[in-house]
């Protein structure tokens, strides 16, 4: 076991592993809602400010990663937002 720490983590809510790359996806909920993609060694590859991408959704609490999609659940908003890996903007359909 080893620890991965990113200074910006205030409240990690969800973690998943990319089945294609092996990268780790971490959903952090405080101080802002940010989705991080990290290498297995903890190096930040990408990050997305989800509040900006979703028009203000803040209370993210779950993340799932597939070959093509990143799915994020928002608690207070009662929404699930689906992102494509190539385009960080959410799909127009939100569940």
Coordinates of N, CA and C in Angstrom, one line a residue:
X1 N 0.8 -1.2 0.0 CA 0.0 0.0 0.0 C 0.9 1.2 0.0
X2 N 0.4 2.3 -0.7 CA 1.2 3.5 -0.7 C 0.1 4.6 -0.8
X3 N 0.5 5.8 -0.3 CA -0.3 7.0 -0.3 C -0.1 7.9 -1.5
X4 N -1.1 8.5 -2.0 CA -1.0 9.5 -3.1 C -1.7 10.7 -2.5
X5 N -0.9 11.8 -2.5 CA -1.4 13.0 -1.9 C -1.2 14.2 -2.9
X6 N -2.3 14.9 -3.1 CA -2.2 16.2 -3.9 C -2.6 17.3 -2.9
X7 N -1.8 18.4 -2.9 CA -2.0 19.4 -1.9 C -3.4 20.0 -2.0
X8 N -4.1 20.0 -3.1 CA -5.4 20.6 -3.3 C -6.5 19.7 -2.7
X9 N -6.2 18.4 -2.4 CA -7.3 17.6 -1.9 C -7.8 18.1 -0.5
X10 N -9.1 18.5 -0.5 CA -9.7 19.0 0.7 C -10.7 18.0 1.2
X11 N -11.4 17.3 0.2 CA -12.5 16.4 0.6 C -12.6 15.4 -0.6
X12 N -11.7 14.4 -0.8 CA -11.9 13.5 -1.8 C -13.1 12.6 -1.6
X13 N -14.0 12.6 -2.6 CA -15.3 11.9 -2.5 C -15.4 10.6 -3.2
X14 N -14.7 10.5 -4.4 CA -14.7 9.3 -5.2 C -13.4 9.1 -5.9
X15 N -13.1 7.8 -6.1 CA -11.9 7.4 -6.8 C -12.3 6.2 -7.7
X16 N -11.7 6.2 -8.9 CA -11.8 5.1 -9.8 C -10.5 5.0 -10.6
X17 N -10.3 3.8 -11.2 CA -9.1 3.6 -12.0 C -9.5 3.4 -13.5
X18 N -8.8 4.1 -14.3 CA -9.1 4.1 -15.8 C -8.7 2.7 -16.3
X19 N -9.7 2.0 -16.9 CA -9.4 0.6 -17.3 C -8.5 0.6 -18.5
X20 N -8.3 1.7 -19.2 CA -7.4 1.7 -20.4 C -6.0 2.1 -20.0
X21 N -5.8 3.2 -19.3 CA -4.5 3.8 -19.0 C -4.0 3.4 -17.6
X22 N -4.8 3.0 -16.7 CA -4.4 2.7 -15.4 C -4.3 3.9 -14.5
X23 N -4.6 5.1 -15.1 CA -4.6 6.3 -14.3 C -5.7 6.3 -13.2
X24 N -5.5 7.1 -12.2 CA -6.4 7.2 -11.1 C -7.2 8.5 -11.3
X25 N -8.5 8.4 -11.2 CA -9.4 9.5 -11.2 C -9.9 9.8 -9.8
X26 N -9.7 11.1 -9.4 CA -10.2 11.4 -8.0 C -11.1 12.6 -8.1
X27 N -12.2 12.5 -7.5 CA -13.2 13.5 -7.4 C -13.1 14.2 -6.1
X28 N -12.7 15.5 -6.1 CA -12.5 16.3 -4.9 C -13.6 17.3 -4.7
X29 N -14.2 17.4 -3.5 CA -15.4 18.2 -3.3 C -15.2 19.5 -2.6
X30 N -14.0 19.8 -2.1 CA -13.8 21.0 -1.3 C -12.3 21.4 -1.4
X31 N -11.9 22.6 -1.5 CA -12.8 23.8 -1.4 C -13.7 24.0 -2.7
X32 N -13.3 23.4 -3.8 CA -14.2 23.5 -5.0 C -14.3 22.1 -5.6
X33 N -15.2 21.9 -6.4 CA -15.4 20.6 -7.0 C -14.5 20.4 -8.2
X34 N -13.5 19.6 -8.1 CA -12.5 19.4 -9.1 C -12.3 17.9 -9.4
X35 N -12.2 17.5 -10.6 CA -11.9 16.1 -11.0 C -10.5 16.1 -11.5
X36 N -9.7 15.2 -10.8 CA -8.3 15.0 -11.1 C -8.0 13.7 -11.8
X37 N -7.1 13.7 -12.8 CA -6.6 12.5 -13.4 C -5.1 12.4 -13.0
X38 N -4.8 11.3 -12.3 CA -3.4 11.2 -11.8 C -2.8 9.9 -12.4
X39 N -1.5 9.9 -12.6 CA -0.8 8.7 -12.9 C -0.8 7.8 -11.6
X40 N -0.5 6.5 -11.7 CA -0.4 5.7 -10.5 C 0.7 6.2 -9.5
X41 N 1.6 7.0 -10.0 CA 2.6 7.6 -9.1 C 2.2 8.9 -8.4
X42 N 1.0 9.3 -8.8 CA 0.4 10.5 -8.1 C 0.7 11.8 -8.9
X43 N 1.2 11.8 -10.1 CA 1.4 13.0 -10.9 C 0.1 13.4 -11.5
X44 N -0.3 14.7 -11.4 CA -1.5 15.2 -12.0 C -1.3 15.3 -13.5
X45 N -2.2 14.6 -14.2 CA -2.2 14.6 -15.7 C -3.1 15.7 -16.2
X46 N -4.3 15.7 -15.6 CA -5.4 16.7 -16.0 C -6.2 17.0 -14.8
X47 N -6.9 18.2 -14.8 CA -7.8 18.5 -13.8 C -8.9 19.4 -14.5
X48 N -10.1 19.2 -13.9 CA -11.3 19.9 -14.5 C -12.1 20.5 -13.3
X49 N -12.4 21.8 -13.4 CA -13.3 22.5 -12.5 C -14.7 22.1 -12.8
X50 N -15.3 21.2 -12.1 CA -16.6 20.7 -12.5 C -17.7 21.8 -12.3
X51 N -17.6 22.7 -11.4 CA -18.6 23.7 -11.2 C -18.7 24.6 -12.5
X52 N -17.6 24.9 -13.1 CA -17.6 25.7 -14.3 C -18.2 24.8 -15.5
X53 N -17.8 23.6 -15.6 CA -18.3 22.8 -16.7 C -19.7 22.4 -16.6
X54 N -20.3 22.4 -15.4 CA -21.7 21.9 -15.3 C -22.6 23.1 -15.0
X55 N -22.2 24.3 -15.0 CA -23.0 25.4 -14.8 C -23.4 25.6 -13.3
X56 N -22.5 25.1 -12.4 CA -22.7 25.4 -11.0 C -22.9 24.2 -10.1
X57 N -23.0 23.0 -10.6 CA -23.2 21.8 -9.7 C -21.9 21.8 -8.8
X58 N -22.2 21.6 -7.5 CA -21.1 21.7 -6.5 C -20.9 20.4 -5.7
X59 N -22.0 19.7 -5.4 CA -21.9 18.6 -4.4 C -21.7 17.2 -5.1
X60 N -20.5 17.1 -5.8 CA -20.1 15.9 -6.4 C -19.7 14.8 -5.4
X61 N -20.2 13.6 -5.5 CA -19.9 12.6 -4.5 C -19.5 11.2 -5.1
X62 N -19.5 11.1 -6.4 CA -19.2 9.8 -6.9 C -18.6 9.9 -8.4
X63 N -17.7 9.0 -8.7 CA -17.1 9.0 -10.1 C -17.0 7.6 -10.6
X64 N -17.2 7.4 -11.8 CA -17.0 6.1 -12.5 C -16.3 6.4 -13.8
X65 N -15.4 5.5 -14.2 CA -14.6 5.7 -15.4 C -14.7 4.5 -16.2
X66 N -15.0 4.6 -17.5 CA -15.1 3.5 -18.4 C -14.0 3.8 -19.5
X67 N -14.0 3.0 -20.6 CA -13.1 3.2 -21.7 C -13.3 4.5 -22.3
X68 N -14.6 5.0 -22.5 CA -14.9 6.2 -23.2 C -15.5 7.3 -22.3
X69 N -16.0 7.0 -21.2 CA -16.8 7.9 -20.4 C -16.3 8.2 -19.0
X70 N -16.6 9.4 -18.5 CA -16.4 9.7 -17.1 C -17.8 10.1 -16.6
X71 N -18.3 9.4 -15.6 CA -19.6 9.7 -15.0 C -19.5 10.2 -13.6
X72 N -20.1 11.4 -13.4 CA -20.0 12.0 -12.1 C -21.4 12.2 -11.5
X73 N -21.6 11.8 -10.2 CA -22.8 12.0 -9.5 C -22.8 13.2 -8.6
X74 N -23.9 13.9 -8.6 CA -24.0 15.1 -7.7 C -25.2 14.9 -6.8
X75 N -24.9 15.0 -5.5 CA -25.8 14.7 -4.5 C -27.0 15.7 -4.3
X76 N -26.7 16.9 -4.0 CA -27.7 17.9 -3.7 C -28.5 18.2 -5.0
X77 N -27.8 18.2 -6.1 CA -28.4 18.5 -7.4 C -29.2 17.4 -8.0
X78 N -29.0 16.2 -7.4 CA -29.7 14.9 -7.9 C -29.5 14.7 -9.4
X79 N -28.3 14.8 -9.8 CA -27.9 14.7 -11.2 C -26.8 13.7 -11.4
X80 N -26.7 13.1 -12.5 CA -25.6 12.3 -13.0 C -25.2 13.0 -14.3
X81 N -23.9 13.4 -14.4 CA -23.4 14.0 -15.6 C -22.4 13.1 -16.3
X82 N -22.5 13.0 -17.6 CA -21.6 12.1 -18.4 C -20.7 12.9 -19.2
X83 N -19.4 12.7 -19.1 CA -18.4 13.4 -19.9 C -17.7 12.4 -20.8
X84 N -17.4 12.8 -22.0 CA -16.5 12.0 -22.8 C -15.1 12.3 -22.4
X85 N -14.2 11.3 -22.5 CA -12.8 11.5 -22.1 C -12.1 12.5 -23.1
X86 N -12.5 12.5 -24.3 CA -11.8 13.4 -25.3 C -12.3 14.9 -25.1
X87 N -13.5 15.1 -24.7 CA -14.1 16.4 -24.6 C -14.6 16.6 -23.1
X88 N -14.0 17.5 -22.4 CA -14.3 17.7 -21.0 C -15.7 18.3 -20.8
X89 N -16.3 18.8 -21.8 CA -17.7 19.4 -21.6 C -18.7 18.3 -21.4
X90 N -19.7 18.5 -20.5 CA -20.6 17.5 -20.3 C -21.5 17.3 -21.5
X91 N -22.0 16.1 -21.7 CA -23.0 15.8 -22.7 C -24.3 16.6 -22.4
X92 N -25.0 16.9 -23.4 CA -26.2 17.7 -23.2 C -27.2 17.0 -22.4
X93 N -27.2 15.7 -22.4 CA -28.2 15.0 -21.6 C -27.6 14.7 -20.2
X94 N -28.3 15.2 -19.2 CA -28.0 15.0 -17.8 C -29.1 14.2 -17.2
X95 N -28.7 13.2 -16.5 CA -29.8 12.3 -15.9 C -30.1 12.7 -14.5

